[in-house]
XYZ file of C-alpha atoms in Angstrom:
314
model
C 37.089 -3.316 -56.609
C 39.539 -0.830 -56.373
C 42.536 -1.034 -53.918
C 41.245 1.939 -51.982
C 37.554 1.112 -51.966
C 35.787 -0.247 -48.584
C 34.058 -3.476 -49.045
C 30.275 -2.953 -48.172
C 29.396 -4.332 -44.705
C 27.688 -7.663 -44.945
C 24.269 -7.980 -43.568
C 25.585 -9.783 -40.528
C 27.772 -7.135 -39.630
C 25.494 -4.295 -39.837
C 23.993 -3.157 -36.668
C 20.627 -4.282 -36.042
C 17.606 -2.148 -35.210
C 15.433 -3.658 -32.203
C 12.411 -5.214 -33.907
C 8.812 -4.697 -32.779
C 9.073 -7.578 -30.303
C 12.147 -6.602 -28.556
C 10.561 -3.006 -28.049
C 7.509 -4.477 -26.845
C 9.146 -6.796 -24.548
C 11.304 -4.011 -23.177
C 8.264 -1.909 -22.392
C 6.536 -4.785 -20.675
C 9.526 -5.302 -18.484
C 9.114 -1.716 -17.494
C 5.399 -1.148 -17.414
C 4.402 -4.309 -15.635
C 6.200 -3.575 -12.334
C 4.956 0.067 -12.475
C 1.336 -1.304 -13.050
C 1.806 -3.593 -10.038
C 3.168 -1.108 -7.668
C 0.332 1.438 -8.836
C -2.316 -1.135 -8.125
C -0.757 -1.901 -4.705
C -0.587 1.757 -3.635
C -4.412 2.035 -4.682
C -5.397 -1.045 -2.959
C -3.493 0.208 0.055
C -5.211 3.362 0.042
C -8.617 2.038 -0.278
C -8.292 -0.488 2.645
C -6.453 2.212 4.738
C -9.722 4.266 4.118
C -12.010 1.848 4.833
C -10.507 0.788 8.276
C -9.741 4.365 9.105
C -13.469 5.653 8.698
C -14.674 2.338 10.160
C -12.999 3.238 13.508
C -15.398 6.301 13.656
C -18.307 4.023 12.573
C -18.472 5.861 9.199
C -18.626 4.072 5.830
C -15.782 5.238 3.930
C -18.000 5.394 0.396
C -19.586 8.650 1.646
C -16.605 10.523 0.996
C -16.692 9.528 -2.638
C -12.831 9.389 -2.588
C -11.152 9.343 -6.051
C -8.438 7.116 -7.375
C -5.840 9.946 -6.730
C -7.111 10.200 -2.976
C -6.402 6.306 -2.265
C -3.058 6.484 -4.133
C -2.253 9.826 -1.939
C -3.331 7.837 1.413
C -0.769 5.051 0.384
C 1.968 7.334 1.402
C 0.920 6.485 4.882
C 2.914 3.614 5.776
C 3.429 1.971 2.314
C 6.348 4.048 1.122
C 8.889 2.760 3.539
C 8.126 -1.188 2.866
C 8.359 -0.427 -0.887
C 11.635 1.635 -0.570
C 13.161 -1.428 1.664
C 11.977 -3.970 -1.047
C 13.342 -2.028 -3.947
C 16.681 -1.678 -2.022
C 16.902 -5.248 -1.514
C 16.303 -5.825 -5.223
C 19.083 -3.466 -6.069
C 21.433 -5.263 -3.764
C 20.621 -8.645 -5.339
C 21.373 -7.375 -8.905
C 24.393 -5.572 -7.964
C 25.858 -8.722 -6.214
C 24.715 -10.646 -9.476
C 26.591 -8.412 -11.668
C 29.492 -8.570 -9.720
C 29.944 -12.314 -10.266
C 32.741 -13.409 -12.658
C 32.004 -15.131 -15.799
C 34.080 -18.010 -14.706
C 33.779 -18.460 -11.271
C 36.503 -19.869 -9.126
C 35.824 -23.341 -7.354
C 34.959 -21.997 -4.148
C 32.109 -19.918 -5.660
C 30.528 -23.054 -7.381
C 31.034 -25.096 -4.198
C 29.281 -22.268 -2.047
C 26.441 -22.202 -4.953
C 25.893 -26.053 -4.397
C 25.264 -25.538 -0.654
C 23.113 -22.392 -1.236
C 20.679 -24.459 -3.472
C 19.435 -26.983 -0.808
C 19.258 -23.975 1.853
C 16.976 -21.955 -0.753
C 14.979 -24.801 -0.921
C 14.634 -25.496 2.946
C 13.844 -21.895 3.377
C 11.214 -21.656 0.697
C 9.330 -24.670 1.655
C 9.264 -23.269 5.309
C 7.940 -19.797 4.227
C 5.222 -21.533 1.986
C 4.222 -23.738 4.827
C 3.966 -20.737 7.051
C 1.723 -18.929 4.241
C -0.537 -21.867 4.111
C -0.965 -21.920 7.980
C -1.737 -18.420 7.904
C -4.380 -18.857 4.838
C -5.928 -21.643 6.721
C -6.189 -19.954 10.094
C -7.034 -16.372 8.649
C -10.080 -15.764 11.198
C -8.110 -17.449 14.177
C -6.985 -14.924 16.651
C -4.933 -17.433 18.653
C -2.187 -17.749 15.825
C 1.300 -16.077 15.918
C 0.255 -13.878 13.063
C -2.316 -12.025 14.929
C 0.294 -9.024 15.626
C 1.860 -9.423 12.303
C -0.973 -10.153 10.076
C 1.057 -9.013 6.932
C 3.628 -11.973 7.616
C 1.918 -14.769 5.578
C 1.640 -12.669 2.292
C 5.275 -11.976 2.705
C 5.847 -15.559 3.408
C 4.410 -16.459 0.203
C 6.314 -13.982 -1.799
C 9.848 -15.095 -0.196
C 8.965 -18.686 -0.626
C 8.189 -18.463 -4.153
C 11.385 -16.322 -4.785
C 13.494 -18.701 -2.881
C 12.547 -21.748 -4.612
C 12.971 -19.838 -7.915
C 16.233 -18.572 -6.850
C 17.316 -22.254 -6.121
C 16.378 -23.339 -9.492
C 18.243 -20.431 -11.094
C 21.238 -21.012 -8.955
C 20.918 -24.884 -9.812
C 21.050 -24.087 -13.417
C 24.091 -21.605 -13.085
C 25.992 -24.507 -11.288
C 25.071 -26.984 -14.124
C 26.350 -24.364 -16.674
C 29.723 -24.362 -14.843
C 30.258 -28.192 -15.277
C 32.349 -29.598 -18.059
C 29.630 -31.921 -19.298
C 27.100 -29.134 -19.922
C 25.246 -29.305 -23.221
C 23.774 -25.815 -23.083
C 20.163 -27.256 -22.858
C 17.793 -24.531 -22.907
C 14.143 -24.561 -21.569
C 11.397 -24.328 -24.157
C 10.015 -20.905 -24.459
C 6.508 -21.756 -23.940
C 7.652 -23.464 -20.443
C 9.712 -20.725 -19.414
C 6.911 -18.324 -20.189
C 4.561 -20.351 -18.056
C 6.991 -20.567 -15.364
C 7.661 -16.860 -15.195
C 3.983 -16.031 -15.214
C 3.219 -18.281 -12.434
C 6.062 -16.754 -10.233
C 4.566 -13.250 -11.234
C 1.188 -14.328 -10.233
C 2.013 -15.970 -6.931
C 4.216 -13.086 -5.990
C 1.656 -10.500 -6.724
C -1.009 -12.489 -4.887
C 1.345 -12.435 -2.018
C 2.005 -8.865 -2.068
C -1.467 -7.824 -2.289
C -2.328 -9.957 0.548
C 0.407 -8.559 2.610
C -0.480 -5.114 1.756
C -4.045 -5.676 2.614
C -3.462 -6.888 5.973
C -0.772 -3.927 6.538
C -2.955 -1.284 5.306
C -5.965 -2.548 7.916
C -3.508 -2.282 10.681
C -2.067 1.147 9.487
C -5.577 2.453 9.081
C -6.776 1.465 12.623
C -3.518 2.927 13.846
C -4.144 6.070 12.345
C -7.539 6.343 13.427
C -6.345 5.833 17.033
C -3.768 8.371 16.761
C -6.243 10.882 15.608
C -8.641 10.197 18.769
C -5.465 10.630 21.011
C -4.560 13.891 19.445
C -7.987 15.475 19.555
C -7.409 17.437 22.580
C -4.730 19.331 20.762
C -6.966 20.345 17.880
C -8.745 23.581 17.620
C -12.591 23.773 18.512
C -14.886 24.330 15.488
C -17.919 26.807 15.249
C -20.216 25.964 12.606
C -22.643 28.418 11.369
C -25.442 27.557 9.107
C -28.344 29.001 7.143
C -30.822 26.191 8.096
C -30.975 23.983 11.070
C -29.016 20.747 11.029
C -30.533 19.234 13.978
C -27.104 17.844 15.665
C -28.278 16.189 18.731
C -25.007 14.631 19.464
C -24.114 14.839 23.137
C -21.666 17.920 23.694
C -22.794 19.891 20.676
C -24.701 23.140 21.533
C -27.194 24.526 19.089
C -27.811 28.164 19.159
C -30.411 30.220 17.152
C -29.304 33.314 15.809
C -32.141 35.491 15.220
C -29.861 38.502 15.105
C -27.939 37.283 12.149
C -30.463 36.528 9.758
C -29.368 39.346 7.601
C -26.062 37.910 7.069
C -27.432 34.471 6.022
C -26.833 32.704 9.236
C -29.517 31.404 11.326
C -27.979 28.740 13.483
C -24.820 28.178 15.394
C -23.173 24.882 16.464
C -20.296 24.836 19.292
C -18.577 21.884 20.825
C -17.034 20.393 17.904
C -13.605 19.475 16.576
C -12.800 18.711 12.817
C -10.886 15.396 11.784
C -10.525 16.386 7.864
C -12.381 17.559 5.034
C -12.375 15.577 2.058
C -14.533 14.825 -0.782
C -16.715 18.003 -0.192
C -17.711 16.690 3.360
C -16.689 17.975 6.620
C -15.948 15.031 9.255
C -16.558 16.222 12.618
C -16.676 14.872 16.093
C -17.613 16.249 19.552
C -14.918 18.181 21.418
C -14.575 15.285 24.236
C -15.014 12.301 21.621
C -14.410 8.827 22.972
C -14.475 5.806 20.654
C -17.517 3.691 21.094
C -19.451 6.234 23.170
C -20.014 9.269 20.722
C -21.132 9.561 17.176
C -19.008 10.886 14.287
C -20.787 13.845 11.948
C -20.315 14.005 8.533
C -21.847 17.192 6.932
C -21.716 18.517 3.473
C -19.305 21.625 3.035
C -22.163 23.467 1.438
C -24.526 23.090 4.704
C -21.824 25.315 6.742
C -22.057 28.817 5.838
C -19.060 29.643 7.660
C -16.476 27.866 9.996
C -14.673 29.487 12.907
C -11.752 27.798 14.657
C -10.299 28.646 18.004
C -8.032 27.058 20.679
C -10.070 28.256 23.460
C -13.683 27.695 24.249
C -15.846 30.253 22.964
C -16.849 32.564 25.716
C -19.504 34.108 24.074
C -21.817 31.465 22.498
C -24.352 34.255 21.324
C -24.537 35.097 17.470
């Protein structure tokens, strides 16, 4: 080889391209959390709709809501808990990255104290989760006001025990007699699979109970705000036979040319969704009055007014 020639790089020195297995692992690490979050949002929206419409005595399935509708509904109350959880995860990740590779003695001693503390906290949280699961229909438990807590207790307990295991391994690695024993890949995969399943179960458990509370709260809020909503007058080309107390039907013999034959007053609109109109009497009271669901095509025209119509003729 000439003096000025550069020796070819050996295969060990050449930069390696990530293999298909590494690429798939990276994609899975990103897709899996996103899939869980999307599933949580859909589950939250579905239960939110179920309990919201149930407060009015309506089966939510009549609205034929789409997956997008359920995900959009999850914005009502779910984004704040998700943001808090993500911030906590980021704080833990940042603190972990700031730890030195060769920690001083006091850090190692603190870690030794942290292990039993995490074990105790994890065991207590798992016992609370078990108590909540056994007494799920008991109204005398402390979880009646915070029914989402047992699910979060399951998540926190599993993560606390897993964290104790990680810290314990980290402390052992700092010892002079550490031999670098690594867990078998099959055992490591089994361990993390169990952790992910339990954490996901706890999240769905907590989200299910939390969404029920939010759905009921929003329905009660809608009833409270009904007096501030405008009156709705429904014009129809056929008789709708609305016999709900407080709703007035007027035959419009003078308006047949315009395709309107009946007029209905004394209504307020709650929402329009899935091609359906969700209406209630103007003085609706929960448990006393009946909610009304009409196909949008049944109403030839809708009129809104904040003042009670002075002229109820057509």
